[in-house]
PDB file of C-alpha atoms and ligand atoms in Angstrom:
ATOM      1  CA  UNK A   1      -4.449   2.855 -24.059  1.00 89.00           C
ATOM      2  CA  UNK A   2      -4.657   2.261 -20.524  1.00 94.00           C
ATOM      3  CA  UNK A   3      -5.023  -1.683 -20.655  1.00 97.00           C
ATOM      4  CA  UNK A   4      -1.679  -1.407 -23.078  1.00 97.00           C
ATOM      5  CA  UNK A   5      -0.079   0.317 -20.531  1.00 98.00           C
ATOM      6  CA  UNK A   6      -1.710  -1.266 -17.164  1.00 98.00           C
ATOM      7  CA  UNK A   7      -0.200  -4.694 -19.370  1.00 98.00           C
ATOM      8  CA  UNK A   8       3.563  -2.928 -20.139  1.00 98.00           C
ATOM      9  CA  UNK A   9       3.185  -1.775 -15.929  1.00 98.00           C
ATOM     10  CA  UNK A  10       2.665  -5.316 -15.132  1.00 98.00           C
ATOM     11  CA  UNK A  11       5.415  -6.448 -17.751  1.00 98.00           C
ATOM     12  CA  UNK A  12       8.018  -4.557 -15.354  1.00 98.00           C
ATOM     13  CA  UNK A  13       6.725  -6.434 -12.254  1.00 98.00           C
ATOM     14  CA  UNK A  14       9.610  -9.479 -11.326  1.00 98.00           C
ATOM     15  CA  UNK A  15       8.229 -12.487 -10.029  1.00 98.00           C
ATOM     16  CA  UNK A  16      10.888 -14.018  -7.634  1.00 98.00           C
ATOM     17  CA  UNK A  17       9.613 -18.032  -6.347  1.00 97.00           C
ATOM     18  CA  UNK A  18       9.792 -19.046  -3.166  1.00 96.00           C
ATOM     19  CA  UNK A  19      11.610 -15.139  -1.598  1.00 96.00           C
ATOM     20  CA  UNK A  20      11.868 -14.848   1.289  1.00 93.00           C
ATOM     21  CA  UNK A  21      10.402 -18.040   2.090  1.00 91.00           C
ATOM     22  CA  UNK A  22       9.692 -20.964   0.412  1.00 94.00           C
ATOM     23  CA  UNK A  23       5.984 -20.895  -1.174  1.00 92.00           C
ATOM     24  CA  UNK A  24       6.125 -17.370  -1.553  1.00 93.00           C
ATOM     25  CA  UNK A  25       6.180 -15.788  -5.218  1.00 95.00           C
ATOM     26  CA  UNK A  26       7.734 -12.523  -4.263  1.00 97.00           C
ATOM     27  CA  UNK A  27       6.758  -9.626  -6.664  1.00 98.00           C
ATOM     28  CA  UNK A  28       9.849  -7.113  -7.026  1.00 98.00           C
ATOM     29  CA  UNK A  29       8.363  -3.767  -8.039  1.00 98.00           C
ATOM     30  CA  UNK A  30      11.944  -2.695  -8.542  1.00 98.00           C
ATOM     31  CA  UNK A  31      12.018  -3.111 -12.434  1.00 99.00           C
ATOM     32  CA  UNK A  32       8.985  -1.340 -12.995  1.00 99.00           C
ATOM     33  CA  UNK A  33      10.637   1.878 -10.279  1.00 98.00           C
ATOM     34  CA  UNK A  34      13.645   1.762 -12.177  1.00 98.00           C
ATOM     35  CA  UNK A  35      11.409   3.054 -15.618  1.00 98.00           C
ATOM     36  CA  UNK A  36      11.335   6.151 -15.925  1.00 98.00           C
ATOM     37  CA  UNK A  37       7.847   6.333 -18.004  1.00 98.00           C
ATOM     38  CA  UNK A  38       6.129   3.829 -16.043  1.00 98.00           C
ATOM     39  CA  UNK A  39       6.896   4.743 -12.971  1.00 98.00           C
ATOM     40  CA  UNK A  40       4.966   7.760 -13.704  1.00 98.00           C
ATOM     41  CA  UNK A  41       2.109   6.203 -15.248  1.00 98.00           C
ATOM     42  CA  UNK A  42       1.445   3.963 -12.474  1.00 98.00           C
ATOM     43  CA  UNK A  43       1.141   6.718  -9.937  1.00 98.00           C
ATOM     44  CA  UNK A  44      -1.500   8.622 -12.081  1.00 98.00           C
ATOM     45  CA  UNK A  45      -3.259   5.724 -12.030  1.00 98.00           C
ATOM     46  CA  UNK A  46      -2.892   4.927  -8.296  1.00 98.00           C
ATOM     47  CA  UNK A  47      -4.393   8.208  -7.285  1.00 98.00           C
ATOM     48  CA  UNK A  48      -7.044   9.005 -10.584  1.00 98.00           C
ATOM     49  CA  UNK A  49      -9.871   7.604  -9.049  1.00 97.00           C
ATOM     50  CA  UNK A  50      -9.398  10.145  -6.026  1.00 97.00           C
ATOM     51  CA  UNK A  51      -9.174  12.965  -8.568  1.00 96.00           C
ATOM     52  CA  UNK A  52     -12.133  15.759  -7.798  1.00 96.00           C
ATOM     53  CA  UNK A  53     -12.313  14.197  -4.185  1.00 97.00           C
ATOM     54  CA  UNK A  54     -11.002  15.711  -0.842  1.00 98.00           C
ATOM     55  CA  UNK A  55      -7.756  14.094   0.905  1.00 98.00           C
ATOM     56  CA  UNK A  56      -5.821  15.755   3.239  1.00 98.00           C
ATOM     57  CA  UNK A  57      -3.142  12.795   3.685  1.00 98.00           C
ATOM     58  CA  UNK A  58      -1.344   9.405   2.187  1.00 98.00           C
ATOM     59  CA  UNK A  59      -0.325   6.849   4.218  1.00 99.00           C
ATOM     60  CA  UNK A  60       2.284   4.825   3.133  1.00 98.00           C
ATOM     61  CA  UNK A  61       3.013   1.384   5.160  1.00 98.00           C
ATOM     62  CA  UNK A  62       6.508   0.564   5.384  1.00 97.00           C
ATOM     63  CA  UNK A  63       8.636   0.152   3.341  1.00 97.00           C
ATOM     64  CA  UNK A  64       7.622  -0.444  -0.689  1.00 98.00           C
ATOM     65  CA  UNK A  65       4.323   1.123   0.523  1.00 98.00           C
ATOM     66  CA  UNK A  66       6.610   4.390   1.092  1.00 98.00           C
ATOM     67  CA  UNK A  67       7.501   4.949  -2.451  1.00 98.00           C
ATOM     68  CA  UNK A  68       3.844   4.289  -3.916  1.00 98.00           C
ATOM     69  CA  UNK A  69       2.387   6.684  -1.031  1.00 98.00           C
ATOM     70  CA  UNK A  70       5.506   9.341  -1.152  1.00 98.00           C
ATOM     71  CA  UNK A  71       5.155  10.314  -5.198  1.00 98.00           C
ATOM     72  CA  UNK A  72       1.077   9.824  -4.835  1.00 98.00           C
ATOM     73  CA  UNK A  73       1.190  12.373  -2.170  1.00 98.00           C
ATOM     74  CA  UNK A  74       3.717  14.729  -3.802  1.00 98.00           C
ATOM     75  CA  UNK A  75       1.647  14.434  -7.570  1.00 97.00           C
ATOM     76  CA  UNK A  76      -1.907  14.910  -5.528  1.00 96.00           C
ATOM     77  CA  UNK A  77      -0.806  17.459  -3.236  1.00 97.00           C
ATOM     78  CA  UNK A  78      -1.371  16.119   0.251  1.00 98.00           C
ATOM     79  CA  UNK A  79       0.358  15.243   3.140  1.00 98.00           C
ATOM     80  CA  UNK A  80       2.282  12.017   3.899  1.00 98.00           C
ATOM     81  CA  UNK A  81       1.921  10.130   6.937  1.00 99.00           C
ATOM     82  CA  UNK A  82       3.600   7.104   7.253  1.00 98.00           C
ATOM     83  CA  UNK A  83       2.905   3.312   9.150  1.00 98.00           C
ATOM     84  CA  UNK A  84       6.255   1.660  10.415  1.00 98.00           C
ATOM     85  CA  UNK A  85       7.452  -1.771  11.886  1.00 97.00           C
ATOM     86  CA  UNK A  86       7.606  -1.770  15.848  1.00 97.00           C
ATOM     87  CA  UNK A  87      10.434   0.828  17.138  1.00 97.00           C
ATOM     88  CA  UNK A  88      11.603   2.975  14.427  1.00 98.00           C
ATOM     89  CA  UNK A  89       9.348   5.722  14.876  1.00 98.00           C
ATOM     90  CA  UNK A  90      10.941   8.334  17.817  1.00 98.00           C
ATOM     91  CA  UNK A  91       7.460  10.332  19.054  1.00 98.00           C
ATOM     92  CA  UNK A  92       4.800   8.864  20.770  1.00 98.00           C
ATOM     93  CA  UNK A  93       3.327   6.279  18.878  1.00 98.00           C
ATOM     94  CA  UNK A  94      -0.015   4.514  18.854  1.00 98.00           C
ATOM     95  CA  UNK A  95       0.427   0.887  17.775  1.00 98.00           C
ATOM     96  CA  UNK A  96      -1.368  -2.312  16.550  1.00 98.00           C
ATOM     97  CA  UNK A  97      -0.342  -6.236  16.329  1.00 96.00           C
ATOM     98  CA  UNK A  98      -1.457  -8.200  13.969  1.00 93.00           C
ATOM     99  CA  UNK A  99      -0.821 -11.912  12.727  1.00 88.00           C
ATOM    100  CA  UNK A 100       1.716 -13.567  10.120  1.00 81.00           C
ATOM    101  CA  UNK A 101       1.710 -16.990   8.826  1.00 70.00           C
ATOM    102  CA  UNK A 102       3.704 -18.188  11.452  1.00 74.00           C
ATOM    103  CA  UNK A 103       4.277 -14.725  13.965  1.00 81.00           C
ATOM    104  CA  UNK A 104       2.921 -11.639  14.831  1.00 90.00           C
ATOM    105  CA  UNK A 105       4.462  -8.377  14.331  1.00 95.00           C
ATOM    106  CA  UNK A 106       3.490  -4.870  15.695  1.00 98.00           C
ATOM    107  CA  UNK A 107       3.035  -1.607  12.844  1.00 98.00           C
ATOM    108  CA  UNK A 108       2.723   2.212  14.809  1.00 98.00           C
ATOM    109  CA  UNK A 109       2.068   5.385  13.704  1.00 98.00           C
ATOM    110  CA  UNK A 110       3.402   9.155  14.918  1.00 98.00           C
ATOM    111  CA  UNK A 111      -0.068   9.812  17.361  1.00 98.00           C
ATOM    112  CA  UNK A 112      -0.184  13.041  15.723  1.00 98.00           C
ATOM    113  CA  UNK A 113       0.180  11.591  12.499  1.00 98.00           C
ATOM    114  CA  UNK A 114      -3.560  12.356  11.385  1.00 98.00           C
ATOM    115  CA  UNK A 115      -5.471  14.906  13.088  1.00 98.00           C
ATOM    116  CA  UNK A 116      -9.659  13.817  13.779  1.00 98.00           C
ATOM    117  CA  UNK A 117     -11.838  14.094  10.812  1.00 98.00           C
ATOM    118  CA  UNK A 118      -8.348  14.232   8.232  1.00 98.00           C
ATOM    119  CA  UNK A 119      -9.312  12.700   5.254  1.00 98.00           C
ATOM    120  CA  UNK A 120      -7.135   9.752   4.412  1.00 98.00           C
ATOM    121  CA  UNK A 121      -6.557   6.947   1.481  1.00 98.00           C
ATOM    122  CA  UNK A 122      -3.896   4.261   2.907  1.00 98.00           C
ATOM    123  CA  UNK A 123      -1.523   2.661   0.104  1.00 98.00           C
ATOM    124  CA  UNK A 124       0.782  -0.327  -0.078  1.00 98.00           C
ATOM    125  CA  UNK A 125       2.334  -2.423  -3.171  1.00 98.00           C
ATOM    126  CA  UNK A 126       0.893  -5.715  -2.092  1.00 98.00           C
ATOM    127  CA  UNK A 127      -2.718  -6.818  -1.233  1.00 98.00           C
ATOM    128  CA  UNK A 128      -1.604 -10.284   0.269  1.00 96.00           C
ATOM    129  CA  UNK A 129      -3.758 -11.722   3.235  1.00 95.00           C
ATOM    130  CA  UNK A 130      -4.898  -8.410   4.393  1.00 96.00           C
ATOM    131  CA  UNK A 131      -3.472  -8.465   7.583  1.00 96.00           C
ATOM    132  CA  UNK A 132      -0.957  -5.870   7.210  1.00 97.00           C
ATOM    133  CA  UNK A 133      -3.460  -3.224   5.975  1.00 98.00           C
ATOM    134  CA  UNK A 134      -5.594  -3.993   8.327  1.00 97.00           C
ATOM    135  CA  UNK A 135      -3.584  -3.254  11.112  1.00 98.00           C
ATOM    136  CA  UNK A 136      -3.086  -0.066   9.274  1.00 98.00           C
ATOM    137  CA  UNK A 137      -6.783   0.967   8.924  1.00 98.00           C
ATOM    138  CA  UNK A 138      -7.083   0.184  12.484  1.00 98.00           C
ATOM    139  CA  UNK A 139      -4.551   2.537  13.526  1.00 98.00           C
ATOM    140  CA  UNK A 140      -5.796   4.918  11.396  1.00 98.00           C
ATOM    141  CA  UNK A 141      -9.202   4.457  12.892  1.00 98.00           C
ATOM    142  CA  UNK A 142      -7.626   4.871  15.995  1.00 98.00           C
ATOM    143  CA  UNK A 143      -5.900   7.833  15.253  1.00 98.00           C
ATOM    144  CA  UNK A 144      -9.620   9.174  13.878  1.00 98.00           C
ATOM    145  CA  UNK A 145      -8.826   9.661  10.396  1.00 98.00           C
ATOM    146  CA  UNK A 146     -11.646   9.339   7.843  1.00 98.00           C
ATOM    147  CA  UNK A 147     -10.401   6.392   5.372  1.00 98.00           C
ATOM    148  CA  UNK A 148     -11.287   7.652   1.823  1.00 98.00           C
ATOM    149  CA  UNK A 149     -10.390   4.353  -0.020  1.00 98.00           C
ATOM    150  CA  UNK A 150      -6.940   1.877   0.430  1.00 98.00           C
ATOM    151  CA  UNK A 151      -5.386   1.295  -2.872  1.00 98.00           C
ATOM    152  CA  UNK A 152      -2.722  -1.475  -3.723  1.00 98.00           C
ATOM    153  CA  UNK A 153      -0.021  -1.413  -6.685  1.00 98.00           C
ATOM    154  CA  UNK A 154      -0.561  -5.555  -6.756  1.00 98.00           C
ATOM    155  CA  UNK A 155      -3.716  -7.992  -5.675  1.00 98.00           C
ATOM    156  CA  UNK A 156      -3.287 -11.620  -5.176  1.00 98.00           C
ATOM    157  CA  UNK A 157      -6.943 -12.701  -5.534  1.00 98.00           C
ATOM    158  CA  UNK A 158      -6.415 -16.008  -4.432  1.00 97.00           C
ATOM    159  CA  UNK A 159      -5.248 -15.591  -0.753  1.00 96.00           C
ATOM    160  CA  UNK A 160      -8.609 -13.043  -0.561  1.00 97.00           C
ATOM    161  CA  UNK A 161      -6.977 -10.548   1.278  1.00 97.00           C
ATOM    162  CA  UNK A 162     -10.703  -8.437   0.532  1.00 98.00           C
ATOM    163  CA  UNK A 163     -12.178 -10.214   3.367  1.00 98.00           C
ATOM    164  CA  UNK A 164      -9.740  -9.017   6.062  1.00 96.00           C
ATOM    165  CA  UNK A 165     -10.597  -5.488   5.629  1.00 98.00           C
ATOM    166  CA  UNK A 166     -14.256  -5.756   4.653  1.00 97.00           C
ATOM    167  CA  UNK A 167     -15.975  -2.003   4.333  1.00 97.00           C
ATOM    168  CA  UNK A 168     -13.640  -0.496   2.719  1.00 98.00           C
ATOM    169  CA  UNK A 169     -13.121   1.111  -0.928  1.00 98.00           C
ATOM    170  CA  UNK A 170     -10.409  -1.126  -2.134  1.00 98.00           C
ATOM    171  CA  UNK A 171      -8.783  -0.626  -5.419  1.00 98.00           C
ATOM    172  CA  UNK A 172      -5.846  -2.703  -6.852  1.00 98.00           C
ATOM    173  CA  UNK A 173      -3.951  -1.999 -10.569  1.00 98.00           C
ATOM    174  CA  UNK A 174      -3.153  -5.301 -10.815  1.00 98.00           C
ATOM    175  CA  UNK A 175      -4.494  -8.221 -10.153  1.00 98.00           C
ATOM    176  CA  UNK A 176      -2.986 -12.217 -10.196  1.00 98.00           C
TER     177      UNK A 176
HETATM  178  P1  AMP B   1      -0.452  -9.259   3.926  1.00 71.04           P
HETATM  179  O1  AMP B   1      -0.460  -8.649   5.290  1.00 71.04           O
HETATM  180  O2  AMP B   1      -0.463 -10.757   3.960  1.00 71.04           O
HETATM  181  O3  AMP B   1      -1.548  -8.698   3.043  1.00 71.04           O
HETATM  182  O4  AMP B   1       0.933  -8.892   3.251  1.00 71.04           O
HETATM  183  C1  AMP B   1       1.115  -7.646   2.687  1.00 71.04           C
HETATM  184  C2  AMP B   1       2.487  -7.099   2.968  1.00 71.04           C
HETATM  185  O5  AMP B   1       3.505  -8.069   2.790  1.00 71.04           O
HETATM  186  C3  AMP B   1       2.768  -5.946   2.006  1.00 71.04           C
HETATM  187  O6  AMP B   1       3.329  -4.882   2.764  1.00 71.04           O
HETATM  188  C4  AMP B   1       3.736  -6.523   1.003  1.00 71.04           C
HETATM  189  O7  AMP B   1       4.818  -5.650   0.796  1.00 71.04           O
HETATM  190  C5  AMP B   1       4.226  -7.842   1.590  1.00 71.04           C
HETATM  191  N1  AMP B   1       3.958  -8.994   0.706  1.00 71.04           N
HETATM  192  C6  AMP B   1       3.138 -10.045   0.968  1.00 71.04           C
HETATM  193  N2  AMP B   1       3.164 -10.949  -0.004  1.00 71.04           N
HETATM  194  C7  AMP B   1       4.009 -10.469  -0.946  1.00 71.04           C
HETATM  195  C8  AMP B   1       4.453 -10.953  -2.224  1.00 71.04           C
HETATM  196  N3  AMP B   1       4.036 -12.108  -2.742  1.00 71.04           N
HETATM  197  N4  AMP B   1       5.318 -10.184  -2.918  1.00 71.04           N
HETATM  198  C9  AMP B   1       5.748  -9.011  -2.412  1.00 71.04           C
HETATM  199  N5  AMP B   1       5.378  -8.503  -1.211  1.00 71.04           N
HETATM  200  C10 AMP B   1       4.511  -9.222  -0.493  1.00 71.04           C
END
């Protein structure tokens, strides 16, 4: 049952080549929001393995990372904290740059975001290079939060994005 459906989930996931950039096959989760069945089933997957386990907060890295992290948090019944792009966030932030392919680019967080010792699992749709995420455990770290596990809609093996953020639980639904 749940490799039928993990397979229908991925079904709905529309592979755009080279978007933005040339090189890059761009995975549009859109299709598989826009059901209204699988929508659902992905989150209950997303957040299952956490299910017995203390967490007092999602964080959701901007912006597909928002949607995943937003119904997670509202089906498990924790908080939402959320990881944006340099300057969109109006309190005092805490912040953390981190490398593209060919640029940098800085994520924050709200500094009272996570309180010390908050228990936290950190989720966005794509597990590319790492680099992103990383910059989000770190400000997490930072910020003292306890990271539970990081968990990805989407994990493109081949660019081994694992190695970037080495220690921690990392779970993906799908894998390419
Ligand atoms: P990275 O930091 O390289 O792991 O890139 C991850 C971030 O970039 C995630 O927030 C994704 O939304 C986005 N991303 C990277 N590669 C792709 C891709 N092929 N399709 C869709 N989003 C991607």
């Amino acid at each position: 049952m749940r490799t039928k459906l993990l397979s229908e989930i991925k079904s709905k996931i529309r592979e755009i080549p080279d978007w933005p950039h040339k090189g890059v096959n761009f995975k549009d989760i859109t299709p598989l929001l826009q059901d209204k069945n699988l929508f659902h089933k992905m989150i209950d997957f997303l957040i299952a393995p956490y299910s017995g386990k203390k967490v007092d907060k999602i964080v959701g890295i901007d912006a597909r990372g928002f949607i995943l992290a937003a119904a997670s948090a509202y089906k498990f019944k924790t908080g939402l904290a959320i990881v944006r792009k340099k300057g969109k966030l109006p309190a005092k932030t805490v912040s953390r740059e981190y490398s593209l392919e060919y640029a940098s680019n800085v994520l924050e967080m709200h500094e009272d975001a996570i309180l010390p010792g908050e228990k936290v699992v950190i989720v966005d749709d794509v597990l590319a290079t790492g680099g992103t995420m990383k910059a989000a455990i770190d400000l997490v770290k930072q910020l003292k939060g306890k990271i539970v596990g990081v968990n990805f809609l989407i994990e493109l093996t081949y660019l081994k994005g694992r190695k970037n953020i080495k220690g921690q639980k990392i779970r993906s639904l799908l894998q390419y």
